[in-house]
mmCIF file of C-alpha atoms in Angstrom:
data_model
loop_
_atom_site.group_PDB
_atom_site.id
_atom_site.type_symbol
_atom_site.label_atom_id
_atom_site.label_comp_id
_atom_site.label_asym_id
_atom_site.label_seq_id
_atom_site.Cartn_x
_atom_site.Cartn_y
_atom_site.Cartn_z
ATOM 1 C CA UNK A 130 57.598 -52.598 59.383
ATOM 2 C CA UNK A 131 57.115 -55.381 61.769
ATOM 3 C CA UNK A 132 58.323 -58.721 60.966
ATOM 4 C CA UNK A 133 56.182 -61.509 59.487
ATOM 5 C CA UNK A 134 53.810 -58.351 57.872
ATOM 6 C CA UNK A 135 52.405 -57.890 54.601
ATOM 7 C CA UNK A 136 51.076 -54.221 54.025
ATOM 8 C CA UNK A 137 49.259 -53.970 50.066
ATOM 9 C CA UNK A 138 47.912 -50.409 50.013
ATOM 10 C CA UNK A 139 46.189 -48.606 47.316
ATOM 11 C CA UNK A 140 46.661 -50.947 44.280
ATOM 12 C CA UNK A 141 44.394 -51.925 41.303
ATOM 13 C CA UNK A 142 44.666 -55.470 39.765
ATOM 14 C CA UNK A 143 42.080 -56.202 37.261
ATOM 15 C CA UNK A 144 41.569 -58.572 34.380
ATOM 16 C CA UNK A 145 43.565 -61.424 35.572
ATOM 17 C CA UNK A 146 43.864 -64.691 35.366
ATOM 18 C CA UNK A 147 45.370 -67.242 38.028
ATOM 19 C CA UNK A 148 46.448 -70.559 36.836
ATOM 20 C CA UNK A 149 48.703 -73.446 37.554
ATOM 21 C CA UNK A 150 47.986 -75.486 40.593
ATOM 22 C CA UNK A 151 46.936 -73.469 43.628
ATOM 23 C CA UNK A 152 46.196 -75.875 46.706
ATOM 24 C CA UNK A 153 45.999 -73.202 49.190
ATOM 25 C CA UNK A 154 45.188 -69.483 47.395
ATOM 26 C CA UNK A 155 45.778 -67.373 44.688
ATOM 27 C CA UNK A 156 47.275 -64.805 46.907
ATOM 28 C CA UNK A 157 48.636 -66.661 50.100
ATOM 29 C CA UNK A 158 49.827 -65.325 53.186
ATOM 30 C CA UNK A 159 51.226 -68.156 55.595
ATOM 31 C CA UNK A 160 52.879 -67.389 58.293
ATOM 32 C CA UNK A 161 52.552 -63.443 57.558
ATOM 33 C CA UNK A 162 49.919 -61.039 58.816
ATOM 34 C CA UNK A 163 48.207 -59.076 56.137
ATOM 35 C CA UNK A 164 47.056 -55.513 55.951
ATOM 36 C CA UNK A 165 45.518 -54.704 53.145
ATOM 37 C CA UNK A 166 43.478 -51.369 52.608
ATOM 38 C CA UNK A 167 42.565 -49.396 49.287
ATOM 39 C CA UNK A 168 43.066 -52.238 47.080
ATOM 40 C CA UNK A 169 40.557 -52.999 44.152
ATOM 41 C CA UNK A 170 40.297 -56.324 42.320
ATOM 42 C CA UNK A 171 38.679 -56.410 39.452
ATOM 43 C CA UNK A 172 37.676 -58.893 36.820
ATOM 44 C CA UNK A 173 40.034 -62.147 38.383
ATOM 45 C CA UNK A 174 39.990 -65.982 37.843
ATOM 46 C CA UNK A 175 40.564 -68.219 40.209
ATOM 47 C CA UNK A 176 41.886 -71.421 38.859
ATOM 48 C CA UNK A 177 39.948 -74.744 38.829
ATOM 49 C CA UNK A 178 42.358 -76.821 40.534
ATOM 50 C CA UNK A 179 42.178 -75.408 44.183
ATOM 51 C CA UNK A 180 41.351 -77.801 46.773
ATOM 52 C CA UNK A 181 40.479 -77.719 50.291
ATOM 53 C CA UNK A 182 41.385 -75.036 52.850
ATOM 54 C CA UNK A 183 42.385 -72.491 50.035
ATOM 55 C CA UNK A 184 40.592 -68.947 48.664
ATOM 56 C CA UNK A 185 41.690 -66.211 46.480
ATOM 57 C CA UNK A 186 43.038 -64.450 49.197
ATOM 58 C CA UNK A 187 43.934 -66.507 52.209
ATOM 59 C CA UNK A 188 45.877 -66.469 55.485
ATOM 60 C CA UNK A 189 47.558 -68.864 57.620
ATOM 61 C CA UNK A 190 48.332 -68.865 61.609
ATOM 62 C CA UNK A 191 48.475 -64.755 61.438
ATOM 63 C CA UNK A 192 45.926 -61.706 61.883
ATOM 64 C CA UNK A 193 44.604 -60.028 58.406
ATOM 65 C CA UNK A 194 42.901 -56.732 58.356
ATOM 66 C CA UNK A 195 41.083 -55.347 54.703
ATOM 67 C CA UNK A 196 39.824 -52.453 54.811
ATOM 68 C CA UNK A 197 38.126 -50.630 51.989
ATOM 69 C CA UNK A 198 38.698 -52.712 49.526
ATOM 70 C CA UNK A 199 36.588 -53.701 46.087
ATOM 71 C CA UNK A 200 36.659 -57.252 44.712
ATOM 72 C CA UNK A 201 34.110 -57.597 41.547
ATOM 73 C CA UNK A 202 33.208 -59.761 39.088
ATOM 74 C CA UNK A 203 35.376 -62.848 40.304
ATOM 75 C CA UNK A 204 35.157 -65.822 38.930
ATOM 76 C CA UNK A 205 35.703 -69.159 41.373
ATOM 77 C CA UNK A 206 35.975 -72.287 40.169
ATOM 78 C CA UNK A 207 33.559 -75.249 41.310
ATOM 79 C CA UNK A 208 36.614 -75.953 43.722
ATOM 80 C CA UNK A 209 37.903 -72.990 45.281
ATOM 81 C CA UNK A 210 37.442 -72.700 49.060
ATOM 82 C CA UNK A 211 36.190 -69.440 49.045
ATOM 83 C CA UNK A 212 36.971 -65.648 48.689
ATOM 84 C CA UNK A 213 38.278 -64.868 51.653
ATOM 85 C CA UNK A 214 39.662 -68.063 53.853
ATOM 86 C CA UNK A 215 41.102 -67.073 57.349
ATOM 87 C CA UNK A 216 42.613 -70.545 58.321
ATOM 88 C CA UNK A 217 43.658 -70.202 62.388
ATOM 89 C CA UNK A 218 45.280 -66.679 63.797
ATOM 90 C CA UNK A 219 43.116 -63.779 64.850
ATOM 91 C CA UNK A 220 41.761 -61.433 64.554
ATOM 92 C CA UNK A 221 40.656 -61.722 60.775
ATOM 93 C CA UNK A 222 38.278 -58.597 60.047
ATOM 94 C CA UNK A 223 36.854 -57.429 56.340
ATOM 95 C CA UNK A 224 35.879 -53.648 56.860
ATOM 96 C CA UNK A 225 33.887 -50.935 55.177
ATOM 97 C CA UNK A 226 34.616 -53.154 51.772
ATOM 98 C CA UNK A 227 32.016 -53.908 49.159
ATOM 99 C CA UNK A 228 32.020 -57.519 47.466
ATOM 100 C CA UNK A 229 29.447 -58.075 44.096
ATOM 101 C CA UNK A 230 29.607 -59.894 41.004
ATOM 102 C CA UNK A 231 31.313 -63.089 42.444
ATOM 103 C CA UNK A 232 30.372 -66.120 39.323
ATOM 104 C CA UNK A 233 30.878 -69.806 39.689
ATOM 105 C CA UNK A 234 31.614 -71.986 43.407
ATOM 106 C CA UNK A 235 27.851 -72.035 44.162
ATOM 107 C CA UNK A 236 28.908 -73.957 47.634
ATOM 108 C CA UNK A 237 31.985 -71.548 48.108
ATOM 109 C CA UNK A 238 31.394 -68.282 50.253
ATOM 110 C CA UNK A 239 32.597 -64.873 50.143
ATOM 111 C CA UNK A 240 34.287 -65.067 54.030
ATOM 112 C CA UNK A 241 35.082 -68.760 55.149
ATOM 113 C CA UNK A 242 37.060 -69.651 58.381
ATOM 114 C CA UNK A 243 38.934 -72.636 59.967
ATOM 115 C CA UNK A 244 39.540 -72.986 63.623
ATOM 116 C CA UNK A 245 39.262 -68.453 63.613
ATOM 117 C CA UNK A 246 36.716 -66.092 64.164
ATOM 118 C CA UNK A 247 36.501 -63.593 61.009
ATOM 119 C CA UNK A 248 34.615 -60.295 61.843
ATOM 120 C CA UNK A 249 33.034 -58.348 58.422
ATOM 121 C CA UNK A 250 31.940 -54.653 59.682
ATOM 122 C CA UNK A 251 30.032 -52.238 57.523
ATOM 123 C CA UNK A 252 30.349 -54.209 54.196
ATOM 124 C CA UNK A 253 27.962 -54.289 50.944
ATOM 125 C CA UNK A 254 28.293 -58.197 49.644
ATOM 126 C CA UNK A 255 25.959 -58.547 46.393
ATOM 127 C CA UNK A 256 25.185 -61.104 43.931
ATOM 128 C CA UNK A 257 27.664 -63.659 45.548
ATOM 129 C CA UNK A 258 26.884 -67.556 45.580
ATOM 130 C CA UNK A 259 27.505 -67.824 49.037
ATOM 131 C CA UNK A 260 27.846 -64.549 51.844
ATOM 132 C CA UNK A 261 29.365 -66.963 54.856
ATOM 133 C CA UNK A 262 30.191 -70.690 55.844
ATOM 134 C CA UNK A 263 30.457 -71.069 59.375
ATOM 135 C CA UNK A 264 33.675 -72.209 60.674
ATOM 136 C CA UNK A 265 33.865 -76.660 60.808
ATOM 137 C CA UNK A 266 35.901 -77.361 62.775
ATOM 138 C CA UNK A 267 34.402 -76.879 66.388
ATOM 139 C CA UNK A 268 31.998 -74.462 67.976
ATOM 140 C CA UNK A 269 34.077 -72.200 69.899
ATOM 141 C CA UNK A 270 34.795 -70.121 66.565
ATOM 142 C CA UNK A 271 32.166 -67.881 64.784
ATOM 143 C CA UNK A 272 31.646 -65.393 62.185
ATOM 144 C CA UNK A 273 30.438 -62.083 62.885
ATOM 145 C CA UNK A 274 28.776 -59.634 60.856
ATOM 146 C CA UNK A 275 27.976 -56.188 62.040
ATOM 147 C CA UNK A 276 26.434 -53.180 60.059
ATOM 148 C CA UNK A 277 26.498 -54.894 57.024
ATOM 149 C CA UNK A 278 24.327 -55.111 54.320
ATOM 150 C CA UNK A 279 23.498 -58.271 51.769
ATOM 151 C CA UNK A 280 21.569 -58.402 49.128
ATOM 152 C CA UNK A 281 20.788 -60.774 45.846
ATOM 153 C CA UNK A 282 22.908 -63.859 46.615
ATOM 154 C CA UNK A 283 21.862 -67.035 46.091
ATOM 155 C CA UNK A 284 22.406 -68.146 49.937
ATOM 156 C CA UNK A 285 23.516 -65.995 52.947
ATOM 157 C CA UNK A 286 25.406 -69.039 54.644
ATOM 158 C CA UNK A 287 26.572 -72.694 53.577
ATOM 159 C CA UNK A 288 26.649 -74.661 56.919
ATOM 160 C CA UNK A 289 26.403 -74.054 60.764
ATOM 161 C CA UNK A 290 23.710 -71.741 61.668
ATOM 162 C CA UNK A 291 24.986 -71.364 65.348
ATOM 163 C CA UNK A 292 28.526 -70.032 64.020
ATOM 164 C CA UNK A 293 27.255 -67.264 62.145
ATOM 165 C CA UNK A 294 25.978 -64.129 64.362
ATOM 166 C CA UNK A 295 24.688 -60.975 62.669
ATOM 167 C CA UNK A 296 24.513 -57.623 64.342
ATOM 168 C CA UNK A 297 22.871 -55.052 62.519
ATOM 169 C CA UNK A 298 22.907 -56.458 58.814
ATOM 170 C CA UNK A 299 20.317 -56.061 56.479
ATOM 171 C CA UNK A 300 19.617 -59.057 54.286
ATOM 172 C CA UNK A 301 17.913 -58.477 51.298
ATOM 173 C CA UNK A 302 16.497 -60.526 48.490
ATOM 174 C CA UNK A 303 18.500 -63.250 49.659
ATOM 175 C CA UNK A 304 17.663 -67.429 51.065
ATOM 176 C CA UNK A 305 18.930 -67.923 54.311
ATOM 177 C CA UNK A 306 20.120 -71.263 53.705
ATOM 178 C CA UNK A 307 21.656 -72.744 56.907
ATOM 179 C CA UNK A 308 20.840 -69.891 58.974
ATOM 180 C CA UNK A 309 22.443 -68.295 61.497
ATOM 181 C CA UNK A 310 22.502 -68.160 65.464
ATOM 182 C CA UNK A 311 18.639 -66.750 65.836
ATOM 183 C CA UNK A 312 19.324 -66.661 69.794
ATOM 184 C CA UNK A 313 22.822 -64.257 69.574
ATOM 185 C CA UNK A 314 22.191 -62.450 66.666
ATOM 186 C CA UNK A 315 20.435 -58.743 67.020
ATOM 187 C CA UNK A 316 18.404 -56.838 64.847
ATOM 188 C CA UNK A 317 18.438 -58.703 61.488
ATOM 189 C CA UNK A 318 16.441 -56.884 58.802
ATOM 190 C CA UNK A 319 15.159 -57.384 55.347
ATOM 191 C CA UNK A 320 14.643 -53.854 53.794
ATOM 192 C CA UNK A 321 15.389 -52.805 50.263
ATOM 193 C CA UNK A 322 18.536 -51.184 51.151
ATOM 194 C CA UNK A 323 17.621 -48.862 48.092
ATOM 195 C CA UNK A 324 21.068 -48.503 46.170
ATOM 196 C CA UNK A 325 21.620 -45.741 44.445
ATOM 197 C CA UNK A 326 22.545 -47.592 40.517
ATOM 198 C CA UNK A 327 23.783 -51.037 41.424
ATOM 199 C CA UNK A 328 23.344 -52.150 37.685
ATOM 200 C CA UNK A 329 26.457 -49.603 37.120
ATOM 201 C CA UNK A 330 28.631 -50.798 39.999
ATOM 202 C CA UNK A 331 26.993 -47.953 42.349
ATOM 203 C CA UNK A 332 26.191 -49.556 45.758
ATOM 204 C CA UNK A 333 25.930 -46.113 47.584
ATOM 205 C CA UNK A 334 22.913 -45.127 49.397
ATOM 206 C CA UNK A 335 20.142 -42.540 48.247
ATOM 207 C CA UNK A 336 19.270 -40.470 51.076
ATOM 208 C CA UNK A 337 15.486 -42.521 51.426
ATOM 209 C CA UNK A 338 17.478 -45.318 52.163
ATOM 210 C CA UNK A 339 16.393 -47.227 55.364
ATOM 211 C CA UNK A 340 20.165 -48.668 56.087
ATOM 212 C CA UNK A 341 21.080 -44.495 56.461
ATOM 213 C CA UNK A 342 21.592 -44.087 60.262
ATOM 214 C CA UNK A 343 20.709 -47.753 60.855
ATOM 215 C CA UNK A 344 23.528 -49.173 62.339
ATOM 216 C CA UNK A 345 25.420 -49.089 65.492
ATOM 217 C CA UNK A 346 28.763 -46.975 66.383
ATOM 218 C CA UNK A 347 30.070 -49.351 68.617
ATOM 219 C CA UNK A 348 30.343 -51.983 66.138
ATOM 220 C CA UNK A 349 32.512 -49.560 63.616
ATOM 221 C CA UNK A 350 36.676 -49.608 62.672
ATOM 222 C CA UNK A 351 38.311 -47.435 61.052
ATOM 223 C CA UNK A 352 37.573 -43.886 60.347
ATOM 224 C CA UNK A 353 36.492 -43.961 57.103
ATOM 225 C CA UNK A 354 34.067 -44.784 54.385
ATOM 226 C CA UNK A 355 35.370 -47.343 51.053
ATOM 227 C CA UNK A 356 34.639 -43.133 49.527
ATOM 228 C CA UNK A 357 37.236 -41.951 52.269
ATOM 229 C CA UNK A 358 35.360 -39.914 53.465
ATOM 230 C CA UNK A 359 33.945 -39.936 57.618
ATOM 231 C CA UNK A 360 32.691 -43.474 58.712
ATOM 232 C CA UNK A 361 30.633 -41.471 60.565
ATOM 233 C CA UNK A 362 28.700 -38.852 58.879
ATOM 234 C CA UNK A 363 28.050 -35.886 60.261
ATOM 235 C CA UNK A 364 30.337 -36.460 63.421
ATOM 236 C CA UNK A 365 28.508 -37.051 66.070
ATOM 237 C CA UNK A 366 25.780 -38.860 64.002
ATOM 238 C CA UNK A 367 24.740 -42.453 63.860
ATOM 239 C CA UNK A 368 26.799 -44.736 61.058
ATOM 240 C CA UNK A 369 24.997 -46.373 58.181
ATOM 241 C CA UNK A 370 24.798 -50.009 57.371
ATOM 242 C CA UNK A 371 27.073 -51.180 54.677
ATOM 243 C CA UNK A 372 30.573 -49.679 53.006
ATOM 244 C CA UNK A 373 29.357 -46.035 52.295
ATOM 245 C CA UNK A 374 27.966 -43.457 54.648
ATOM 246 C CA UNK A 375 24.989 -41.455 52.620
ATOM 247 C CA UNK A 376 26.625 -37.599 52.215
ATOM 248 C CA UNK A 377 24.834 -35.416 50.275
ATOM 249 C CA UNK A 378 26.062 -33.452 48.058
ATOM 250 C CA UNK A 379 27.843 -29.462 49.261
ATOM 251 C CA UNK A 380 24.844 -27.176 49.663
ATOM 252 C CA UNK A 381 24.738 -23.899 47.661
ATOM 253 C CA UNK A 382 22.841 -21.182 45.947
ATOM 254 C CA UNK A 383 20.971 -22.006 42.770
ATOM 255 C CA UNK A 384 20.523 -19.473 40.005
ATOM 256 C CA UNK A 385 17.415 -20.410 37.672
ATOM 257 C CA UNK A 386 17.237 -17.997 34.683
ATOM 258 C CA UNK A 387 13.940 -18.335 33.158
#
């Protein structure tokens, strides 16, 4: 493939431990562009001894696409940066991905950037310490959230309410903290985004669900769901807000024998 690119496709790491010093990322990409799609992780710690300007996965100077991707029950130290850190490059964008179960960095957010502009489109982020820190290091760069969907974190953002903009994103049982950019941002709700068993991992949507058909097609990428199947369902339609579109089940003929 192209030079400087890192493609990690379909793989499943679970149950593991980092350790050793780790000043800048458990999985670190400098210099290299990253696309990473299908990938689960499951069940990691990150090592107490990152410092500034790291995360578990992080990239440096280059453009990083995830898409439909799973990171649970991670556990960050009091010191590490945060999930995702995008440090300079662009463009950064998290897609149709669910994050929940993130333990530990109370100050440390799910997507962090410095000097970029990370986009997150049609993701489910639950229980997390922290959903976004706007970027520090001037005002030109933001974060951007479109058709996503939060719910049950302890703070949606960390710091700089004007450099987070949400489009479409339902937050749910969650503080605000900092804020975010009340003049840019569009359509911010608060429903009960009505999951079908989050309790067992299940963040798809029943078919009552007020995020079904709720969000906007112009803000979707890629053309499918973290299921696989149509981002769009049926074709034609309107997306939903968060990782999964709502399909029902195939029709068919039921035989009751009484």
């Amino acid at each position: 493939g192209p030079a400087n690119l890192v493609s990690i496709q379909d793989c499943l790491l679970r149950y593991l431990s980092a350790s050793g010093s780790s000043p800048t990322g458990v999985f670190r990409f400098d210099e290299w562009a990253l696309d990473m799609a299908g990938c689960t992780f499951d069940g990691i710690t990150v090592p107490g001894d990152d410092v500034n300007e790291n995360g578990f996965i992080r990239t440096y100077n280059r453009w990083a696409t995830v898409d439909r991707c799973i990171l649970r029950n991670i556990t960050m130290s009091s010191e590490a940066a945060a999930l995702f850190l995008f440090n300079r490059g662009a463009p950064h964008v998290v897609r149709n991905s669910l994050i929940h179960g993130v333990t530990g960095g109370t100050n440390r957010p799910a997507i962090g950037g410095f000097r970029s502009s990370p986009q997150v489109r049609n993701c489910t982020i639950d229980s997390v310490p922290t959903v976004f820190r706007g970027p520090d290091d001037n005002a030109t760069n933001i974060i951007s959230a479109y058709n996503c969907s939060v719910s049950s974190c302890t703070n949606l953002n960390q710091a700089y309410s004007d450099r987070l903009r949400l489009y479409n994103v339902n937050v749910y049982n969650t503080p605000y903290g900092q804020g975010y950019d009340l003049v840019l941002s569009t359509n911010v709700t608060t429903f009960d985004p009505l999951y079908r068993e989050p309790a067992g991992n299940n963040y798809r949507l029943w078919a009552s669900s007020p995020l079904r058909n709720a969000g906007d097609n112009s803000y979707v990428e890629g053309a499918q769901d973290l299921d696989g199947l149509l981002r769009i369902y049926p074709a034609g339609g309107i997306v939903d807000i968060g990782a999964y579109e709502c399909v029902p089940p195939p029709g068919g003929s039921v035989l009751i024998i009484r």
